Short mmCIF file of C-alpha atoms in Angstrom, two decimals:
data_model
loop_
_atom_site.label_atom_id
_atom_site.label_comp_id
_atom_site.label_asym_id
_atom_site.label_seq_id
_atom_site.Cartn_x
_atom_site.Cartn_y
_atom_site.Cartn_z
CA MET A 406 -57.65 52.20 -59.89
CA SER A 407 -57.29 52.68 -63.63
CA THR A 408 -53.93 52.57 -65.33
CA GLN A 409 -52.86 54.21 -68.55
CA PRO A 410 -51.90 51.84 -71.38
CA ARG A 411 -48.17 51.62 -71.89
CA VAL A 412 -47.02 53.38 -75.04
CA PRO A 413 -44.13 51.68 -76.85
CA GLY A 414 -40.97 53.76 -77.01
CA PRO A 415 -39.28 54.71 -80.29
CA GLY A 416 -36.87 51.78 -80.00
CA GLU A 417 -39.69 49.27 -79.59
CA GLN A 418 -41.64 50.83 -82.46
CA LEU A 419 -38.66 50.56 -84.77
CA LEU A 420 -38.12 46.96 -83.70
CA GLU A 421 -41.76 46.15 -84.51
CA GLN A 422 -41.38 47.82 -87.91
CA LEU A 423 -38.16 45.94 -88.55
CA LEU A 424 -39.76 42.59 -87.71
CA ALA A 425 -42.70 43.24 -90.00
CA ALA A 426 -40.53 44.50 -92.85
CA ALA A 427 -37.96 41.70 -92.57
CA HIS A 428 -40.57 38.95 -92.64
CA ALA A 429 -42.32 40.54 -95.63
CA ALA A 430 -39.10 41.24 -97.57
CA THR A 431 -37.66 38.95 -100.20
CA PRO A 432 -33.99 37.98 -99.77
CA VAL A 433 -32.87 40.64 -102.28
CA GLU A 434 -34.82 43.28 -100.33
CA LEU A 435 -33.23 42.49 -96.96
CA PRO A 436 -30.20 44.83 -97.39
CA ALA A 437 -32.56 47.80 -97.90
CA VAL A 438 -34.53 46.85 -94.78
CA VAL A 439 -31.32 46.61 -92.79
CA GLN A 440 -30.13 50.00 -94.06
CA GLN A 441 -33.40 51.59 -92.88
CA PHE A 442 -32.50 50.33 -89.41
CA ALA A 443 -29.01 51.82 -89.77
CA ASP A 444 -30.36 55.21 -90.88
CA ALA A 445 -32.87 55.36 -88.03
CA TYR A 446 -30.15 54.87 -85.42
CA GLY A 447 -27.49 57.11 -86.96
CA LEU A 448 -25.24 54.35 -88.23
CA ASP A 449 -23.26 54.84 -91.43
CA ARG A 450 -24.20 51.39 -92.70
CA ILE A 451 -24.85 47.79 -91.77
CA ASP A 452 -23.47 45.07 -94.02
CA VAL A 453 -24.67 41.47 -93.98
CA PHE A 454 -22.33 38.61 -94.93
CA LEU A 455 -23.13 34.91 -95.30
CA VAL A 456 -20.49 32.21 -95.10
CA ASP A 457 -19.82 30.27 -98.29
CA LEU A 458 -20.44 26.54 -98.62
CA GLN A 459 -16.89 25.59 -97.59
CA GLN A 460 -16.66 28.16 -94.77
CA ARG A 461 -13.66 29.95 -96.27
CA TYR A 462 -15.23 33.29 -97.21
CA LEU A 463 -17.94 35.64 -95.97
CA MET A 464 -20.00 36.73 -98.97
CA PRO A 465 -21.80 40.13 -98.96
CA LEU A 466 -25.58 40.04 -99.26
CA SER A 467 -25.58 43.41 -101.06
CA GLU A 468 -23.44 44.76 -103.89
CA GLY A 469 -20.42 46.83 -102.98
CA PRO A 470 -18.50 45.22 -100.11
CA PRO A 471 -15.87 42.62 -101.08
CA ALA A 472 -15.89 39.04 -99.86
CA LEU A 473 -13.94 38.58 -96.60
CA ALA A 474 -11.69 35.66 -95.73
CA VAL A 475 -12.85 33.75 -92.66
CA ASP A 476 -9.31 32.97 -91.50
CA THR A 477 -7.62 36.38 -91.85
CA THR A 478 -10.13 39.18 -91.19
CA VAL A 479 -11.74 40.73 -88.13
CA ALA A 480 -15.15 39.77 -89.49
CA GLY A 481 -13.89 36.20 -89.88
CA SER A 482 -12.71 36.25 -86.27
CA ALA A 483 -16.25 37.11 -85.14
CA TYR A 484 -17.54 34.16 -87.19
CA ARG A 485 -14.91 31.74 -85.88
CA ALA A 486 -15.27 32.71 -82.22
CA HIS A 487 -19.07 33.32 -82.14
CA GLU A 488 -18.26 36.65 -80.46
CA LEU A 489 -18.32 40.40 -81.06
CA ARG A 490 -15.23 41.92 -82.65
CA LEU A 491 -14.30 45.60 -83.00
CA GLU A 492 -12.45 47.00 -86.03
CA GLU A 493 -11.07 50.56 -86.14
CA LEU A 494 -11.34 52.26 -89.52
CA SER A 495 -10.00 55.51 -90.95
CA HIS A 496 -11.79 58.86 -90.50
CA GLY A 497 -12.66 58.02 -86.90
CA ARG A 498 -15.09 55.24 -87.79
CA ILE A 499 -15.43 51.83 -86.16
CA THR A 500 -17.17 48.64 -87.23
CA ILE A 501 -18.57 46.15 -84.78
CA TRP A 502 -18.82 42.63 -86.18
CA LEU A 503 -21.50 40.36 -84.75
CA PRO A 504 -22.03 36.70 -85.67
CA LEU A 505 -25.25 35.61 -87.33
CA ILE A 506 -26.25 32.46 -85.44
CA ASP A 507 -29.50 30.53 -85.70
CA GLY A 508 -29.56 28.38 -82.56
CA VAL A 509 -26.02 26.99 -82.79
CA GLU A 510 -25.63 27.12 -86.58
CA ARG A 511 -23.26 29.82 -87.83
CA LEU A 512 -24.68 31.64 -90.88
CA GLY A 513 -22.33 34.60 -91.23
CA VAL A 514 -21.81 38.04 -89.68
CA ILE A 515 -23.14 41.59 -89.73
CA GLY A 516 -20.93 44.67 -89.60
CA ALA A 517 -22.29 47.94 -88.16
CA THR A 518 -20.18 51.02 -88.96
CA ALA A 519 -20.51 54.35 -87.12
CA PRO A 520 -18.47 57.12 -85.44
CA GLY A 521 -19.16 55.42 -82.11
CA ILE A 522 -21.43 52.81 -80.61
CA ASP A 523 -22.81 52.84 -77.07
CA GLY A 524 -24.39 50.07 -75.03
CA VAL A 525 -27.95 50.80 -76.17
CA LEU A 526 -27.01 50.74 -79.84
CA LEU A 527 -24.99 47.58 -79.35
CA ARG A 528 -28.01 45.82 -77.83
CA ARG A 529 -30.13 46.90 -80.77
CA CYS A 530 -27.54 45.59 -83.22
CA ARG A 531 -27.51 42.26 -81.39
CA THR A 532 -31.30 42.17 -81.67
CA LEU A 533 -31.01 42.90 -85.38
CA ALA A 534 -28.53 40.03 -85.79
CA SER A 535 -30.91 37.64 -84.04
CA ILE A 536 -33.83 38.72 -86.22
CA LEU A 537 -31.80 38.42 -89.41
CA ALA A 538 -30.59 34.93 -88.49
CA MET A 539 -34.17 33.72 -88.08
CA VAL A 540 -35.36 35.48 -91.23
CA ILE A 541 -32.51 34.11 -93.36
CA THR A 542 -33.10 30.59 -92.05
CA SER A 543 -36.82 30.78 -92.78
CA LYS A 544 -36.36 32.17 -96.30
CA ARG A 545 -33.45 30.12 -97.64
CA ALA A 546 -35.62 27.04 -98.25
CA SER A 547 -37.95 28.98 -100.58
CA SER A 548 -35.42 31.08 -102.50
CA ASP A 549 -32.30 30.42 -104.57
CA THR A 550 -30.76 33.77 -103.59
CA PHE A 551 -28.85 32.54 -100.56
CA ALA A 552 -27.75 29.33 -102.30
CA ARG A 553 -26.33 31.30 -105.23
CA LEU A 554 -24.62 33.75 -102.91
CA THR A 555 -22.82 31.07 -100.89
CA ARG A 556 -21.55 29.04 -103.86
CA ALA A 557 -18.19 29.63 -105.51
CA GLU A 558 -18.63 26.96 -108.20
CA THR A 559 -21.33 25.28 -110.25
CA MET A 560 -22.74 22.31 -108.36
CA ARG A 561 -23.10 18.96 -110.07
CA LEU A 562 -26.49 17.28 -110.15
CA PRO A 563 -25.73 14.43 -107.66
CA ALA A 564 -24.49 16.99 -105.13
CA GLU A 565 -27.55 19.19 -105.73
CA MET A 566 -29.84 16.26 -105.02
CA LEU A 567 -28.05 15.14 -101.87
CA ARG A 568 -27.77 18.63 -100.40
CA ALA A 569 -31.53 19.06 -100.77
CA PHE A 570 -31.92 16.25 -98.21
CA LEU A 571 -29.28 17.38 -95.71
CA PRO A 572 -30.21 18.95 -92.36
CA PRO A 573 -28.52 22.12 -91.07
CA ARG A 574 -24.76 21.79 -90.74
CA THR A 575 -24.91 22.25 -86.94
CA ILE A 576 -27.61 21.52 -84.37
CA GLY A 577 -27.55 21.45 -80.58
CA ASN A 578 -28.81 22.64 -77.22
CA SER A 579 -27.38 23.23 -73.75
CA SER A 580 -26.27 19.58 -73.43
CA VAL A 581 -24.98 18.58 -76.83
CA ILE A 582 -23.84 19.80 -80.20
CA SER A 583 -23.59 17.91 -83.48
CA THR A 584 -21.82 19.40 -86.49
CA ALA A 585 -20.83 18.02 -89.86
CA VAL A 586 -19.01 18.86 -93.10
CA LEU A 587 -19.15 17.16 -96.47
CA GLU A 588 -16.57 17.46 -99.26
CA PRO A 589 -16.04 17.89 -102.16
CA ALA A 590 -18.70 20.50 -101.59
CA TYR A 591 -19.84 20.77 -105.22
CA ASP A 592 -19.21 17.22 -106.39
CA ILE A 593 -20.36 14.81 -103.66
CA GLY A 594 -21.66 11.50 -104.90
CA GLY A 595 -22.80 9.12 -102.17
CA ASP A 596 -21.89 10.50 -98.73
CA ALA A 597 -24.39 12.12 -96.39
CA PHE A 598 -25.03 12.88 -92.74
CA ASP A 599 -28.13 13.36 -90.65
CA HIS A 600 -28.80 14.56 -87.12
CA SER A 601 -31.87 15.42 -85.08
CA LEU A 602 -32.71 16.34 -81.49
CA THR A 603 -35.57 15.35 -79.20
CA THR A 604 -35.98 16.35 -75.57
CA SER A 605 -33.95 13.33 -74.44
CA THR A 606 -31.89 12.09 -77.38
CA LEU A 607 -29.52 13.17 -80.13
CA HIS A 608 -29.92 11.02 -83.24
CA VAL A 609 -27.05 10.97 -85.75
CA ALA A 610 -26.23 9.06 -88.90
CA ILE A 611 -23.37 9.02 -91.38
CA LEU A 612 -23.77 7.17 -94.69
CA ASP A 613 -21.48 6.23 -97.57
CA ALA A 614 -23.09 4.69 -100.66
CA MET A 615 -21.30 2.53 -103.21
CA GLY A 616 -19.96 4.51 -106.17
CA HIS A 617 -19.88 8.19 -107.02
CA SER A 618 -22.88 8.92 -109.24
CA LEU A 619 -26.48 10.03 -109.25
CA LEU A 620 -27.49 6.46 -108.37
CA SER A 621 -25.12 6.59 -105.38
CA GLY A 622 -26.80 9.77 -104.21
CA LEU A 623 -30.21 8.19 -104.70
CA THR A 624 -29.11 5.23 -102.55
CA THR A 625 -28.08 7.56 -99.77
CA ALA A 626 -31.31 9.55 -100.09
CA VAL A 627 -33.42 6.40 -99.71
CA ALA A 628 -31.32 5.34 -96.69
CA MET A 629 -31.80 8.76 -95.07
CA ALA A 630 -35.55 8.65 -95.72
CA GLY A 631 -35.75 5.18 -94.17
CA CYS A 632 -33.82 6.40 -91.15
CA ARG A 633 -36.05 9.45 -90.63
CA ASN A 634 -39.22 7.48 -91.22
CA ALA A 635 -38.33 5.00 -88.47
CA ARG A 636 -36.96 7.65 -86.13
CA ARG A 637 -40.17 9.65 -86.29
CA ALA A 638 -42.12 6.51 -85.51
CA LYS A 639 -40.06 6.24 -82.28
CA VAL A 640 -38.76 2.73 -82.94
CA GLU A 641 -35.72 1.23 -81.22
CA LEU A 642 -32.33 1.39 -82.90
CA PRO A 643 -32.30 -2.18 -84.35
CA GLU A 644 -35.74 -1.63 -85.90
CA LEU A 645 -34.53 1.68 -87.31
CA VAL A 646 -31.62 -0.07 -89.03
CA ASP A 647 -34.05 -2.72 -90.30
CA ASN A 648 -36.21 -0.01 -91.81
CA VAL A 649 -33.25 1.37 -93.77
CA GLN A 650 -32.23 -2.14 -94.79
CA TYR A 651 -35.66 -3.05 -96.17
CA ALA A 652 -36.10 0.31 -97.88
CA LEU A 653 -32.92 -0.28 -99.89
CA ALA A 654 -33.84 -3.91 -100.57
CA GLN A 655 -37.27 -2.87 -101.89
CA TRP A 656 -36.40 0.18 -103.96
CA LEU A 657 -32.73 -0.25 -104.90
CA PRO A 658 -31.94 -3.97 -104.61
CA GLU A 659 -28.61 -3.72 -106.45
CA GLN A 660 -27.26 -0.90 -104.26
CA PHE A 661 -25.82 -0.78 -100.75
CA CYS A 662 -24.18 1.69 -98.41
CA THR A 663 -22.14 1.61 -95.23
CA GLY A 664 -23.12 3.69 -92.25
CA ILE A 665 -23.28 4.32 -88.54
CA LEU A 666 -26.67 5.01 -86.97
CA ALA A 667 -26.40 6.26 -83.40
CA GLN A 668 -28.31 7.70 -80.46
CA LEU A 669 -26.92 9.70 -77.54
CA ASP A 670 -28.86 9.86 -74.27
CA LEU A 671 -28.58 13.51 -73.25
CA ALA A 672 -29.10 12.95 -69.53
CA GLY A 673 -26.66 10.09 -68.93
CA GLY A 674 -24.30 10.44 -71.87
CA VAL A 675 -24.68 6.85 -73.07
CA LEU A 676 -23.92 6.50 -76.77
CA ARG A 677 -25.62 3.60 -78.57
CA TRP A 678 -24.83 2.77 -82.18
CA CYS A 679 -24.98 0.18 -84.95
CA ASN A 680 -22.03 -0.08 -87.31
CA CYS A 681 -23.04 -1.27 -90.77
CA GLY A 682 -19.73 -1.96 -92.51
CA HIS A 683 -18.36 1.50 -91.69
CA PRO A 684 -15.08 2.79 -90.17
CA PRO A 685 -15.47 2.88 -86.37
CA PRO A 686 -16.09 6.21 -84.61
CA LEU A 687 -13.25 7.93 -82.77
CA LEU A 688 -13.52 9.05 -79.14
CA ILE A 689 -11.77 12.32 -78.29
CA ARG A 690 -11.18 13.00 -74.59
CA ASP A 691 -9.04 15.79 -73.15
CA HIS A 692 -7.80 16.64 -76.67
CA ARG A 693 -6.58 13.07 -77.23
CA VAL A 694 -7.95 10.39 -79.51
CA LEU A 695 -8.39 7.28 -77.36
CA ASP A 696 -6.97 4.31 -79.24
CA ARG A 697 -9.68 1.85 -80.40
CA ALA A 698 -12.09 3.09 -77.71
CA LEU A 699 -15.15 2.71 -79.94
CA GLU A 700 -13.87 -0.01 -82.23
CA ARG A 701 -16.29 -2.92 -82.51
CA THR A 702 -16.77 -5.68 -85.07
CA PRO A 703 -18.83 -4.12 -87.89
CA GLN A 704 -21.81 -5.87 -89.42
CA PRO A 705 -22.56 -6.02 -93.16
CA PRO A 706 -23.46 -2.86 -95.07
CA LEU A 707 -27.04 -1.72 -95.47
CA GLY A 708 -28.75 -3.26 -98.47
CA THR A 709 -26.71 -6.46 -98.37
CA PRO A 710 -29.10 -9.26 -99.45
CA ALA A 711 -27.67 -11.78 -96.97
CA MET A 712 -28.85 -9.58 -94.11
CA LEU A 713 -32.51 -9.95 -95.04
CA ALA A 714 -32.79 -13.41 -93.47
CA ASP A 715 -33.88 -12.53 -89.92
CA ALA A 716 -30.54 -10.98 -88.97
CA ARG A 717 -30.30 -9.11 -85.68
CA TRP A 718 -28.39 -5.86 -85.52
CA GLU A 719 -25.93 -5.57 -82.67
CA VAL A 720 -26.21 -2.37 -80.65
CA HIS A 721 -22.98 -1.15 -79.06
CA GLU A 722 -22.86 1.12 -76.01
CA GLU A 723 -20.30 3.46 -74.48
CA ALA A 724 -20.74 5.82 -71.52
CA LEU A 725 -19.28 9.21 -72.40
CA GLN A 726 -17.73 11.62 -69.96
CA PRO A 727 -18.71 15.31 -69.94
CA GLY A 728 -16.74 17.11 -72.62
CA ASP A 729 -16.16 13.98 -74.73
CA ARG A 730 -16.33 14.34 -78.48
CA VAL A 731 -17.13 11.54 -80.93
CA LEU A 732 -15.97 11.85 -84.53
CA MET A 733 -17.51 9.80 -87.33
CA TYR A 734 -16.01 9.81 -90.81
CA THR A 735 -16.22 8.11 -94.20
CA ASP A 736 -13.33 6.16 -95.69
CA GLY A 737 -12.77 8.89 -98.27
CA VAL A 738 -10.96 10.77 -95.50
CA THR A 739 -8.35 8.17 -94.56
CA GLU A 740 -7.93 6.85 -98.12
CA LEU A 741 -7.13 10.18 -99.73
CA ARG A 742 -3.63 10.57 -101.15
CA THR A 743 -1.08 13.01 -99.81
CA GLY A 744 1.35 14.99 -101.95
CA GLY A 745 3.76 12.06 -102.10
CA GLY A 746 1.05 9.66 -103.27
CA ALA A 747 0.70 7.76 -99.98
CA GLU A 748 -2.64 7.39 -98.22
CA LEU A 749 -3.34 9.79 -95.38
CA GLY A 750 -4.19 6.79 -93.17
CA LEU A 751 -5.70 6.67 -89.72
CA GLU A 752 -2.52 7.67 -87.86
CA ARG A 753 -1.98 10.92 -89.75
CA PHE A 754 -5.72 11.59 -89.69
CA THR A 755 -5.59 11.21 -85.91
CA ASP A 756 -2.71 13.68 -85.74
CA SER A 757 -4.80 16.17 -87.70
CA ILE A 758 -7.69 15.71 -85.25
CA ILE A 759 -5.44 16.38 -82.26
CA ARG A 760 -4.11 19.59 -83.82
CA ALA A 761 -7.61 20.79 -84.71
CA THR A 762 -9.06 20.16 -81.25
CA ALA A 763 -6.10 21.06 -79.02
CA ALA A 764 -6.63 24.83 -79.36
CA GLY A 765 -9.89 24.69 -77.41
CA GLU A 766 -12.08 25.77 -80.32
CA SER A 767 -15.80 25.05 -80.35
CA ALA A 768 -16.86 21.82 -82.06
CA PRO A 769 -18.03 23.54 -85.30
CA GLU A 770 -14.84 25.57 -85.56
CA ALA A 771 -12.60 22.60 -84.75
CA LEU A 772 -14.33 20.60 -87.48
CA ARG A 773 -14.00 23.47 -89.96
CA GLN A 774 -10.28 23.64 -89.33
CA LEU A 775 -9.94 19.87 -89.53
CA ILE A 776 -11.58 19.54 -92.95
CA HIS A 777 -9.56 22.48 -94.27
CA SER A 778 -6.31 20.90 -93.10
CA ILE A 779 -7.31 17.75 -95.03
CA LEU A 780 -8.38 19.66 -98.14
CA ASP A 781 -5.23 21.79 -98.16
CA ARG A 782 -3.16 18.62 -98.46
CA GLN A 783 -5.04 17.93 -101.70
CA ASP A 784 -5.13 21.46 -103.13
CA ASN A 785 -8.88 21.30 -102.48
CA GLN A 786 -9.24 18.38 -104.92
CA LEU A 787 -10.64 15.10 -103.58
CA ARG A 788 -11.10 11.91 -105.59
CA ASP A 789 -13.71 10.51 -103.18
CA ASP A 790 -16.29 11.95 -100.83
CA ALA A 791 -15.02 12.90 -97.38
CA THR A 792 -17.60 13.42 -94.66
CA LEU A 793 -17.01 14.22 -90.99
CA LEU A 794 -19.56 14.40 -88.17
CA LEU A 795 -18.50 15.56 -84.72
CA LEU A 796 -20.71 15.42 -81.63
CA GLU A 797 -19.87 16.79 -78.20
CA TRP A 798 -21.64 15.94 -74.96
CA LEU A 799 -21.39 18.74 -72.42
CA PRO A 800 -24.27 18.53 -69.94
CA PRO A 801 -25.24 21.55 -67.81
CA GLY A 802 -22.99 22.02 -64.79
CA SER A 803 -19.93 20.47 -66.46
CA ARG A 804 -18.75 23.52 -68.41
#
């Protein structure tokens, strides 16, 4: 029995056209492509916003709309909560705000404005948001447009170099999420983070190089390259640390950096790490920071000449419980000065963590609020780099 070939409906045809046009478009042409979608479905307009480098503002991709504050607008609420938000406008119009998310990384939001939106149109707008997230992610590495759009200041050269090496701010899957922030956003010198996922393991690293200069950034870049080189060769954790150690000794023998290099087993939740002269990680369980839970005796920093004489790196282990979060940080966080001139210190830093995590926010949003609470104490002016990396283990069935 013969069957007639299935003819795509108008919605599918438009989706095919949108995919082809979006992939072929340059970043500056994307707003026009999006507006074609809006016109075809009877929408007044669709606006695309990308979050700025410090996650304080949503910046419009096209000319016309103003920037929107993440903390005080409906669009910002959609970004913070990873969920749809509805905003009623004058003249009987409404705007639905949808987050732009690539995997688990928050990029911004889109706003679709119309007299009314039904279920079919909402599904198509969600599809558009998914397509745009992938397109923006694929194009931002080959264009300066998105980088310019999401910057509020001129970036110094050491920060430019380091940010070229950084992975996405947030990665994850159904079992784990890892998210990080790095300040001062435009003037970092020697701090960096790294994270990567395999089918069985989350790899994370946080690094803090000596000094605050281009050479400090170069030290961190070499350390990150040594870490990735060993990780991709599937070596064990001590050999990975050795690879970083020898890379620094060979190429930058006068430089060193502190760091934590860690691996989380996704199935069993066992965290394994080496502490190379760095502040110990903090374990957060049930919205409480467990006192000294992950404190171990640190070993010398990476690049220290004395460590080249057949030293063995000690690997620490801790079994996490579902829902546990582990926070790693650089000493620029606890050593920053408050308004009265005193150091923030670990105790007040811990209090800030508890406040940021107690509201039940997602890990990326909790970390965003935490770094902003620290920056606001300093009027957004830091004298040293401050880097935070937060991982959360939440295996399937435990949510």
